[in-house]
Tab-separated table of C-alpha atoms in Angstrom:
chain	number	residue	atom	x	y	z
B	1	MET	CA	-58.733	-43.697	0.407
B	2	CYS	CA	-61.786	-45.586	1.663
B	3	GLY	CA	-60.873	-48.417	-0.685
B	4	LEU	CA	-57.964	-49.201	1.647
B	5	ALA	CA	-60.505	-50.523	4.137
B	6	MET	CA	-61.267	-53.367	1.736
B	7	SER	CA	-57.706	-54.745	1.770
B	8	VAL	CA	-58.473	-57.596	4.166
B	9	THR	CA	-61.807	-58.764	2.769
B	10	PRO	CA	-61.885	-62.428	1.619
B	11	VAL	CA	-61.563	-63.215	-2.101
B	12	LYS	CA	-61.409	-59.475	-2.897
B	13	PHE	CA	-65.079	-59.099	-1.899
B	14	GLY	CA	-64.304	-55.582	-0.702
B	15	TYR	CA	-64.016	-54.435	-4.303
B	16	THR	CA	-67.749	-55.026	-4.677
B	17	ILE	CA	-68.430	-52.729	-1.727
B	18	LYS	CA	-66.089	-50.129	-3.201
B	19	ASN	CA	-67.965	-50.301	-6.504
B	20	TYR	CA	-71.229	-49.780	-4.650
B	21	ILE	CA	-69.796	-46.702	-2.907
B	22	ILE	CA	-68.566	-45.231	-6.203
B	23	GLU	CA	-71.946	-45.883	-7.814
B	24	ASN	CA	-73.734	-44.291	-4.861
B	25	ILE	CA	-71.613	-41.129	-4.989
B	26	THR	CA	-71.095	-40.596	-8.723
B	27	LYS	CA	-74.249	-42.309	-10.041
B	28	THR	CA	-71.996	-44.237	-12.394
B	29	PRO	CA	-73.521	-47.603	-13.405
B	30	PHE	CA	-72.182	-50.523	-11.383
B	31	LYS	CA	-70.979	-52.229	-14.556
B	32	LYS	CA	-68.722	-49.276	-15.382
B	33	THR	CA	-67.278	-49.142	-11.872
B	34	LEU	CA	-66.679	-52.892	-12.081
B	35	SER	CA	-64.633	-52.346	-15.244
B	36	ALA	CA	-62.558	-49.725	-13.422
B	37	THR	CA	-61.976	-52.174	-10.567
B	38	PHE	CA	-60.877	-54.885	-12.994
B	39	ALA	CA	-58.472	-52.351	-14.522
B	40	GLU	CA	-57.022	-51.607	-11.077
B	41	ILE	CA	-56.500	-55.295	-10.278
B	42	TYR	CA	-55.148	-55.899	-13.777
B	43	VAL	CA	-52.465	-53.197	-13.552
B	44	ASP	CA	-51.452	-54.306	-10.048
B	45	PHE	CA	-51.085	-57.894	-11.240
B	46	LEU	CA	-49.059	-56.827	-14.273
B	47	VAL	CA	-46.659	-54.662	-12.271
B	48	LEU	CA	-46.249	-57.238	-9.489
B	49	SER	CA	-45.596	-59.984	-12.055
B	50	VAL	CA	-42.862	-57.975	-13.760
B	51	ILE	CA	-41.363	-56.955	-10.387
B	52	SER	CA	-41.308	-60.607	-9.319
B	53	LEU	CA	-39.643	-61.730	-12.525
B	54	LEU	CA	-37.068	-58.957	-12.278
B	55	GLY	CA	-36.313	-60.352	-8.838
B	56	MET	CA	-34.418	-63.122	-10.580
B	57	PHE	CA	-31.630	-60.580	-11.115
B	58	TYR	CA	-31.305	-59.798	-7.433
B	59	LEU	CA	-31.944	-63.249	-6.024
B	60	LYS	CA	-29.321	-64.677	-8.392
B	61	LYS	CA	-31.776	-66.885	-10.219
B	62	PHE	CA	-31.926	-64.923	-13.470
B	63	SER	CA	-31.605	-66.746	-16.757
B	64	VAL	CA	-32.578	-66.435	-20.401
B	65	ILE	CA	-35.877	-68.076	-19.451
B	66	GLY	CA	-36.445	-65.292	-16.927
B	67	ALA	CA	-35.831	-62.620	-19.568
B	68	VAL	CA	-38.252	-64.336	-21.935
B	69	LEU	CA	-40.899	-64.556	-19.193
B	70	ILE	CA	-40.619	-60.820	-18.493
B	71	ILE	CA	-41.134	-60.028	-22.174
B	72	ILE	CA	-44.040	-62.485	-22.504
B	73	VAL	CA	-45.854	-61.152	-19.431
B	74	SER	CA	-45.349	-57.535	-20.541
B	75	VAL	CA	-46.656	-58.235	-24.051
B	76	ILE	CA	-49.536	-60.575	-23.204
B	77	PHE	CA	-50.904	-58.319	-20.508
B	78	TYR	CA	-50.774	-55.142	-22.566
B	79	PRO	CA	-54.518	-54.288	-22.736
B	80	SER	CA	-55.107	-54.491	-26.496
B	81	VAL	CA	-53.132	-57.747	-26.801
B	82	PHE	CA	-54.890	-59.243	-23.774
B	83	LYS	CA	-58.266	-58.372	-25.313
B	84	LYS	CA	-57.408	-60.100	-28.609
B	85	ILE	CA	-56.268	-63.225	-26.770
B	86	PHE	CA	-59.465	-63.254	-24.709
B	87	ILE	CA	-61.603	-62.918	-27.862
B	88	GLN	CA	-59.846	-65.900	-29.445
B	89	PHE	CA	-60.370	-68.133	-26.427
B	90	ARG	CA	-63.727	-66.955	-25.086
B	91	THR	CA	-65.692	-69.544	-27.071
B	92	ILE	CA	-63.987	-72.380	-25.196
B	93	LEU	CA	-64.001	-70.689	-21.796
B	94	PRO	CA	-66.699	-71.460	-19.203
B	95	TYR	CA	-69.790	-69.261	-19.407
B	96	THR	CA	-69.041	-67.730	-16.001
B	97	ILE	CA	-65.876	-66.246	-17.530
B	98	ARG	CA	-67.293	-65.448	-20.970
B	99	LYS	CA	-70.067	-63.295	-19.524
B	100	TYR	CA	-67.423	-60.840	-18.319
B	101	TYR	CA	-66.369	-60.074	-21.880
B	102	MET	CA	-68.133	-56.701	-21.936
B	103	VAL	CA	-66.558	-55.795	-18.611
B	104	LEU	CA	-63.159	-56.643	-20.089
B	105	LYS	CA	-63.959	-54.654	-23.217
B	106	ASP	CA	-64.847	-51.599	-21.134
B	107	MET	CA	-61.708	-52.081	-19.063
B	108	VAL	CA	-59.482	-52.094	-22.147
B	109	SER	CA	-61.198	-48.951	-23.428
B	110	PHE	CA	-59.836	-47.059	-20.412
B	111	PHE	CA	-56.263	-47.448	-21.597
B	112	SER	CA	-54.812	-45.313	-24.327
B	113	ILE	CA	-51.053	-45.698	-24.684
B	114	GLY	CA	-50.465	-42.475	-22.743
B	115	LEU	CA	-52.928	-43.260	-19.967
B	116	PHE	CA	-51.660	-46.822	-19.626
B	117	GLY	CA	-48.123	-45.492	-19.201
B	118	GLU	CA	-49.256	-43.013	-16.535
B	119	VAL	CA	-51.148	-45.694	-14.599
B	120	ILE	CA	-48.168	-48.058	-14.739
B	121	LEU	CA	-45.847	-45.292	-13.485
B	122	ILE	CA	-48.133	-44.440	-10.549
B	123	THR	CA	-48.468	-48.136	-9.672
B	124	ILE	CA	-44.694	-48.616	-9.752
B	125	LEU	CA	-44.241	-45.601	-7.464
B	126	ALA	CA	-46.854	-47.024	-5.088
B	127	TRP	CA	-45.034	-50.345	-4.816
B	128	LEU	CA	-41.702	-48.539	-4.585
B	129	SER	CA	-43.013	-46.800	-1.458
B	130	GLU	CA	-43.665	-50.240	0.060
B	131	GLY	CA	-40.091	-51.200	-0.731
B	132	ILE	CA	-38.808	-48.004	0.875
B	133	SER	CA	-40.711	-48.761	4.086
B	134	LEU	CA	-39.217	-52.275	4.236
B	135	SER	CA	-35.737	-50.910	3.537
B	136	LEU	CA	-36.071	-48.370	6.365
B	137	ILE	CA	-37.318	-51.055	8.758
B	138	LEU	CA	-34.326	-53.268	7.960
B	139	LYS	CA	-32.018	-50.277	8.335
B	140	GLY	CA	-33.459	-49.765	11.814
B	141	PHE	CA	-32.407	-53.336	12.602
B	142	GLY	CA	-28.897	-52.583	11.345
B	143	PHE	CA	-29.135	-54.140	7.855
B	144	ASP	CA	-28.637	-51.964	4.784
B	145	VAL	CA	-30.680	-53.518	1.960
B	146	ASN	CA	-31.156	-51.429	-1.183
B	147	ILE	CA	-34.621	-50.195	-2.108
B	148	ILE	CA	-34.785	-52.076	-5.411
B	149	LYS	CA	-34.202	-55.384	-3.662
B	150	THR	CA	-36.739	-54.673	-0.888
B	151	THR	CA	-39.324	-53.572	-3.470
B	152	ILE	CA	-38.877	-56.833	-5.365
B	153	ILE	CA	-39.101	-58.890	-2.169
B	154	PHE	CA	-42.213	-57.071	-0.974
B	155	GLY	CA	-43.795	-57.210	-4.435
B	156	PHE	CA	-43.241	-60.960	-4.774
B	157	ALA	CA	-44.634	-61.610	-1.282
B	158	THR	CA	-47.692	-59.495	-2.090
B	159	LEU	CA	-48.248	-61.302	-5.394
B	160	ALA	CA	-48.083	-64.674	-3.633
B	161	GLY	CA	-50.603	-63.466	-1.063
B	162	SER	CA	-52.933	-62.087	-3.727
B	163	LEU	CA	-52.952	-65.362	-5.646
B	164	SER	CA	-53.905	-67.188	-2.443
B	165	MET	CA	-57.153	-65.127	-2.360
B	166	LEU	CA	-56.898	-64.947	1.426
B	167	PRO	CA	-57.878	-61.646	3.110
B	168	GLY	CA	-54.906	-59.329	2.712
B	169	GLY	CA	-52.801	-62.313	1.670
B	170	LEU	CA	-52.591	-63.232	5.347
B	171	ILE	CA	-50.132	-65.987	6.262
B	172	VAL	CA	-49.023	-66.512	2.642
B	173	SER	CA	-47.587	-63.001	2.194
B	174	ASP	CA	-46.150	-63.064	5.710
B	175	ILE	CA	-44.392	-66.409	5.269
B	176	THR	CA	-43.122	-65.454	1.804
B	177	LEU	CA	-41.756	-62.130	3.023
B	178	PHE	CA	-40.105	-63.786	6.020
B	179	GLY	CA	-38.610	-66.544	3.853
B	180	LEU	CA	-37.170	-64.136	1.281
B	181	LEU	CA	-35.573	-61.988	3.974
B	182	VAL	CA	-33.922	-65.077	5.450
B	183	TYR	CA	-32.871	-66.109	1.927
B	184	ILE	CA	-30.936	-62.867	1.355
B	185	GLY	CA	-29.034	-63.343	4.606
B	186	ILE	CA	-31.091	-61.570	7.260
B	187	PRO	CA	-31.139	-63.592	10.539
B	188	ALA	CA	-34.450	-65.332	11.209
B	189	TYR	CA	-35.253	-63.376	14.366
B	190	ILE	CA	-34.606	-60.070	12.566
B	191	SER	CA	-36.610	-61.231	9.539
B	192	LEU	CA	-39.554	-62.073	11.783
B	193	GLY	CA	-39.536	-58.653	13.429
B	194	ALA	CA	-39.105	-56.874	10.093
B	195	THR	CA	-41.970	-58.866	8.566
B	196	ILE	CA	-44.329	-57.982	11.423
B	197	LEU	CA	-43.406	-54.285	11.309
B	198	ALA	CA	-43.620	-54.148	7.507
B	199	ARG	CA	-47.111	-55.630	7.530
B	200	ILE	CA	-48.238	-53.282	10.314
B	201	CYS	CA	-46.860	-50.234	8.486
B	202	THR	CA	-48.376	-51.202	5.130
B	203	LEU	CA	-51.392	-53.526	5.249
B	204	TRP	CA	-52.757	-52.786	8.717
B	205	LEU	CA	-52.040	-49.056	8.603
B	206	SER	CA	-53.924	-48.816	5.310
B	207	VAL	CA	-56.849	-50.750	6.811
B	208	ILE	CA	-56.991	-48.356	9.785
B	209	VAL	CA	-56.799	-45.272	7.544
B	210	GLY	CA	-59.384	-46.685	5.138
B	211	ASN	CA	-61.859	-47.636	7.849
B	212	SER	CA	-61.434	-44.247	9.522
B	213	ALA	CA	-62.204	-42.480	6.246
B	214	LEU	CA	-65.131	-44.826	5.666
B	215	PHE	CA	-66.553	-44.126	9.128
B	216	LEU	CA	-66.155	-40.347	8.865
B	217	ASN	CA	-67.870	-40.301	5.468
B	218	ARG	CA	-70.530	-42.932	6.171
B	219	LYS	CA	-73.361	-40.450	5.596
B	220	VAL	CA	-72.073	-39.582	2.131
B	221	PHE	CA	-71.380	-43.188	1.178
B	222	PHE	CA	-74.308	-45.030	2.739
B	223	GLY	CA	-76.747	-42.323	3.818
B	224	VAL	CA	-76.107	-43.138	7.487
B	225	GLN	CA	-76.657	-40.338	9.983
B	226	LYS	CA	-73.638	-39.345	12.080
């Protein structure tokens, strides 16, 4: 839960703090916790990529190319396949990337077929909850948009924000979410209100909850006296 506090740190720097907290509590080596963090980011990116590509169905932009892209992303980013590709290319990659090979190797070792399926399912459910919140917000404004469509819209906006490397995807995610809502026929003034509420109920609520948990457990995490 405390990891939610790191959602708005620049360039995902908060993950480093989260790794430090995990190491401090569990005495697990930082390198191992870093591999777990990479696995978390990896699965999120995979699921968001597939969700975004599936959006071609609902935004009426689907084509054979879209179907091929979904298959390619799903196959390439399956852990064992991704590892083999990385091994083939690591000799020509910059040293700053190659030195993370062992981290990647440890990350891949986390995923058996069964575990990978469970993690993917949990991640999909997590993003589905974001779609449900957006759907309910739009319903409150008088627009009935199905949950699948809102999940795809929210997922694509989040992916765009993540790739920008800005804290919490600020501005990029907001503009993308607003633009997609307008694209599907929601009036601009409603889209603006829905975007603001959606971000408050997801990103900023998680930051508040995470920071509250972090503050209440500061002694355990950092050895700070209450």
